[in-house]
Short mmCIF file of C-alpha atoms in Angstrom, two decimals:
data_model
loop_
_atom_site.label_atom_id
_atom_site.label_comp_id
_atom_site.label_asym_id
_atom_site.label_seq_id
_atom_site.Cartn_x
_atom_site.Cartn_y
_atom_site.Cartn_z
CA MET A 621 249.50 -23.54 -34.31
CA THR A 622 250.61 -21.67 -37.39
CA GLU A 623 248.00 -20.98 -40.03
CA THR A 624 248.55 -22.51 -43.44
CA PHE A 625 248.73 -20.31 -46.56
CA PHE A 626 245.19 -21.40 -47.54
CA GLU A 627 243.82 -20.68 -44.08
CA THR A 628 245.44 -17.21 -44.12
CA LEU A 629 243.84 -16.22 -47.45
CA ARG A 630 240.43 -17.70 -46.43
CA GLY A 631 240.63 -15.66 -43.27
CA GLU A 632 241.32 -12.50 -45.21
CA CYS A 633 238.20 -13.25 -47.28
CA ALA A 634 236.11 -14.49 -44.27
CA THR A 635 233.17 -12.13 -44.85
CA ASP A 636 232.55 -13.20 -48.38
CA TRP A 637 233.44 -16.83 -47.78
CA SER A 638 231.02 -17.07 -44.87
CA ALA A 639 228.27 -15.27 -46.77
CA ALA A 640 228.68 -17.78 -49.58
CA VAL A 641 228.71 -21.01 -47.55
CA ASN A 642 225.77 -19.81 -45.48
CA HIS A 643 223.90 -18.29 -48.37
CA ARG A 644 220.12 -18.46 -48.83
CA PHE A 645 220.75 -20.61 -51.88
CA VAL A 646 222.63 -23.13 -49.86
CA ARG A 647 220.11 -23.23 -47.13
CA GLU A 648 217.21 -23.69 -49.46
CA LEU A 649 219.06 -26.24 -51.57
CA CYS A 650 219.91 -28.28 -48.47
CA ASP A 651 216.29 -28.34 -47.11
CA SER A 652 214.83 -28.82 -50.57
CA SER A 653 212.75 -25.63 -50.35
CA ILE A 654 214.42 -23.87 -53.25
CA ALA A 655 212.13 -22.91 -56.09
CA ASP A 656 212.55 -24.74 -59.39
CA ALA A 657 213.07 -21.40 -61.14
CA ALA A 658 215.98 -20.39 -58.91
CA MET A 659 217.51 -23.90 -59.14
CA ALA A 660 217.28 -23.92 -62.90
CA ARG A 661 218.74 -20.37 -63.16
CA TYR A 662 221.64 -21.43 -60.93
CA LEU A 663 222.33 -24.69 -62.78
CA VAL A 664 222.17 -23.10 -66.29
CA GLN A 665 224.81 -20.57 -65.28
CA ASP A 666 226.90 -23.13 -63.43
CA HIS A 667 226.94 -25.37 -66.46
CA ARG A 668 228.49 -22.52 -68.40
CA PHE A 669 231.57 -22.83 -66.37
CA LEU A 670 232.52 -26.33 -67.63
CA ASP A 671 234.49 -25.15 -70.72
CA ALA A 672 236.49 -22.54 -68.77
CA PHE A 673 236.93 -24.86 -65.78
CA LEU A 674 238.31 -27.69 -67.97
CA THR A 675 240.69 -25.11 -69.46
CA LEU A 676 241.80 -24.24 -65.91
CA LEU A 677 242.30 -27.93 -65.07
CA GLY A 678 244.35 -28.22 -68.29
CA ALA A 679 246.50 -25.33 -67.12
CA ALA A 680 246.97 -27.15 -63.72
CA ILE A 681 248.07 -30.25 -65.51
CA ALA A 682 250.51 -28.28 -67.67
CA SER A 683 251.97 -26.06 -64.89
CA ALA A 684 252.15 -28.63 -62.02
CA ASP A 685 255.67 -29.46 -61.04
CA ARG A 686 255.07 -33.12 -60.17
CA PHE A 687 253.89 -36.02 -62.25
CA GLU A 688 251.69 -37.30 -59.37
CA SER A 689 249.88 -33.86 -59.31
CA ARG A 690 249.15 -34.12 -62.97
CA LEU A 691 247.60 -37.53 -62.53
CA ARG A 692 245.32 -36.19 -59.75
CA PHE A 693 244.14 -33.34 -62.00
CA GLY A 694 243.59 -35.70 -64.91
CA ARG A 695 241.33 -37.98 -62.85
CA PHE A 696 239.42 -35.04 -61.56
CA ALA A 697 238.90 -33.66 -65.12
CA GLY A 698 237.55 -37.07 -66.06
CA MET A 699 234.93 -36.88 -63.30
CA VAL A 700 233.83 -33.37 -64.29
CA SER A 701 233.55 -34.27 -67.96
CA GLY A 702 231.59 -37.41 -67.19
CA GLU A 703 229.67 -37.72 -63.93
CA GLU A 704 229.14 -34.03 -63.18
CA ASN A 705 228.10 -33.17 -66.81
CA ASP A 706 225.72 -36.17 -66.83
CA TYR A 707 224.06 -34.71 -63.65
CA PHE A 708 223.50 -31.34 -65.33
CA LEU A 709 221.77 -32.93 -68.28
CA ARG A 710 219.46 -35.06 -66.06
CA ALA A 711 218.74 -32.07 -63.89
CA PHE A 712 217.87 -29.87 -66.89
CA ALA A 713 215.39 -32.64 -68.12
CA ALA A 714 213.81 -32.86 -64.69
CA LEU A 715 213.41 -29.08 -64.39
CA GLY A 716 212.03 -28.77 -67.93
CA VAL A 717 214.94 -26.72 -69.25
CA SER A 718 215.54 -27.61 -72.85
CA ALA A 719 218.71 -27.11 -74.85
CA ALA A 720 217.01 -24.25 -76.69
CA ASP A 721 215.99 -22.69 -73.39
CA ARG A 722 219.59 -22.77 -72.15
CA ALA A 723 220.96 -21.36 -75.38
CA ALA A 724 218.66 -18.40 -75.18
CA ILE A 725 219.70 -17.43 -71.68
CA PRO A 726 222.59 -14.96 -71.55
CA ASP A 727 225.54 -15.32 -69.20
CA SER A 728 224.97 -13.47 -65.91
CA ALA A 729 227.55 -10.95 -64.81
CA PRO A 730 229.03 -13.29 -62.11
CA THR A 731 229.15 -16.11 -64.71
CA ALA A 732 231.00 -13.99 -67.21
CA GLY A 733 233.30 -12.71 -64.47
CA PHE A 734 234.18 -16.20 -63.24
CA GLN A 735 234.72 -17.54 -66.78
CA ALA A 736 237.14 -14.58 -67.34
CA LEU A 737 238.93 -15.23 -64.09
CA MET A 738 239.42 -18.88 -64.78
CA ARG A 739 240.79 -18.13 -68.20
CA GLU A 740 242.96 -15.35 -66.84
CA ALA A 741 244.49 -17.73 -64.22
CA ALA A 742 245.05 -20.43 -66.88
CA ALA A 743 246.77 -17.90 -69.11
CA THR A 744 249.32 -17.00 -66.47
CA ARG A 745 250.73 -20.54 -66.79
CA ALA A 746 251.57 -20.07 -63.09
CA TYR A 747 250.69 -23.04 -60.84
CA PRO A 748 250.04 -20.87 -57.72
CA ALA A 749 247.49 -18.64 -59.67
CA VAL A 750 245.66 -21.76 -61.05
CA LEU A 751 245.55 -23.34 -57.51
CA ALA A 752 244.17 -20.14 -56.01
CA VAL A 753 241.07 -20.23 -58.18
CA LEU A 754 240.66 -24.04 -57.83
CA ASN A 755 240.90 -23.86 -54.07
CA VAL A 756 238.03 -21.40 -54.04
CA ALA A 757 235.91 -23.14 -56.64
CA GLU A 758 236.20 -26.51 -55.04
CA GLY A 759 237.06 -25.73 -51.41
CA LEU A 760 234.13 -23.38 -50.87
CA TYR A 761 231.71 -25.95 -52.30
CA LEU A 762 233.02 -28.68 -50.01
CA ASP A 763 232.61 -26.35 -47.13
CA TRP A 764 228.90 -25.72 -47.66
CA ALA A 765 228.08 -29.33 -48.81
CA MET A 766 229.57 -30.76 -45.68
CA ARG A 767 227.05 -28.69 -43.63
CA ALA A 768 224.06 -30.22 -45.30
CA SER A 769 221.99 -32.22 -42.76
CA ARG A 770 221.18 -35.87 -43.27
CA PRO A 771 219.12 -37.45 -44.70
CA LEU A 772 219.50 -35.55 -47.88
CA PRO A 773 216.57 -34.20 -49.81
CA GLU A 774 214.51 -36.75 -51.86
CA ASN A 775 214.72 -34.67 -54.97
CA PHE A 776 217.80 -35.96 -56.89
CA VAL A 777 218.39 -32.47 -58.36
CA HIS A 778 219.10 -31.21 -54.89
CA ALA A 779 220.65 -34.30 -53.25
CA GLU A 780 223.05 -35.12 -56.04
CA TRP A 781 224.37 -31.51 -56.32
CA ILE A 782 225.21 -31.89 -52.64
CA THR A 783 226.84 -35.30 -52.92
CA LEU A 784 228.87 -34.23 -55.95
CA HIS A 785 230.56 -31.78 -53.64
CA ASP A 786 230.73 -33.98 -50.50
CA ASN A 787 231.99 -37.50 -51.12
CA PRO A 788 235.20 -39.31 -50.41
CA PHE A 789 236.74 -38.66 -53.88
CA PHE A 790 235.97 -34.92 -53.71
CA ARG A 791 237.14 -34.51 -50.17
CA ASP A 792 240.39 -36.13 -51.03
CA PHE A 793 240.83 -33.88 -54.08
CA VAL A 794 240.12 -30.72 -52.13
CA GLY A 795 242.64 -31.86 -49.55
CA PHE A 796 245.14 -32.35 -52.29
CA LEU A 797 244.43 -28.84 -53.64
CA ARG A 798 245.06 -27.27 -50.22
CA ASP A 799 248.29 -29.18 -49.75
CA GLU A 800 249.53 -28.11 -53.12
CA PHE A 801 248.49 -24.46 -52.50
CA ASP A 802 250.21 -24.42 -49.13
CA ARG A 803 253.34 -25.88 -50.74
CA VAL A 804 253.72 -23.52 -53.77
CA GLY A 805 251.40 -20.54 -53.02
CA PRO A 806 253.72 -18.63 -50.72
CA GLU A 807 256.29 -18.33 -53.52
CA ALA A 808 253.88 -16.15 -55.49
CA ALA A 809 251.86 -14.84 -52.56
CA ASP A 810 250.62 -11.57 -54.03
CA GLN A 811 249.45 -13.17 -57.23
CA ALA A 812 247.76 -16.03 -55.41
CA ARG A 813 246.03 -13.60 -52.94
CA ASP A 814 244.72 -11.55 -55.87
CA PHE A 815 243.14 -14.46 -57.61
CA PHE A 816 241.88 -16.07 -54.48
CA SER A 817 240.06 -12.90 -53.27
CA ARG A 818 238.45 -12.21 -56.61
CA ALA A 819 237.29 -15.80 -56.80
CA VAL A 820 235.59 -15.75 -53.39
CA ARG A 821 233.88 -12.44 -54.17
CA LEU A 822 232.49 -13.88 -57.44
CA GLU A 823 231.29 -17.08 -55.60
CA ARG A 824 229.14 -14.93 -53.32
CA GLU A 825 227.83 -12.86 -56.23
CA PHE A 826 227.07 -16.08 -58.23
CA PHE A 827 224.79 -17.40 -55.42
CA ASP A 828 223.10 -14.00 -55.17
CA ASP A 829 222.33 -14.17 -58.89
CA ALA A 830 220.14 -17.33 -58.48
CA TYR A 831 217.47 -14.98 -57.18
CA ALA A 832 217.90 -12.15 -59.63
CA GLY A 833 215.43 -13.53 -62.12
#
């Protein structure tokens, strides 16, 4: 059976992709053994992505070649702006991380790198480039979240971060992203490959950074 474009690029980045989805952070999150300090550091940095990520979704809406695709991105942007952002705020409260604390923490190198990559992809106004970053940012998270054993941890900070990335709506959206990438990615293969590989490397570095403090 012939590999899809997404599968080909993921295979080319297999070392970093596997290291990310099997990372210590993922293992400790899924068994609820992760230290609060590491979880807080991770979430503070992840929350910093929202602005750049919404910019990327806006670029997807603007550059998509089908009305139906724009609707899908619009619905997903609503979930990120509402349900996901609400999770962050509740998690920060549970972990004792105030708004002042968050403001005082600088962006980590992987955070700054990923923000820059999202904005770079958005600035291309090229649908394949935007899809390359989205397929990593969402597809890699679904990959690790689906591996979490059940029942999920009792701590909502851990359990809800898993379910936000493994639920019917999210699975369907990731499937849509892959279909779109397979449809339009090959027409700009070199550009898509460049953005895809850089995004996978940054995901791995981002998980590493949770333990850097």
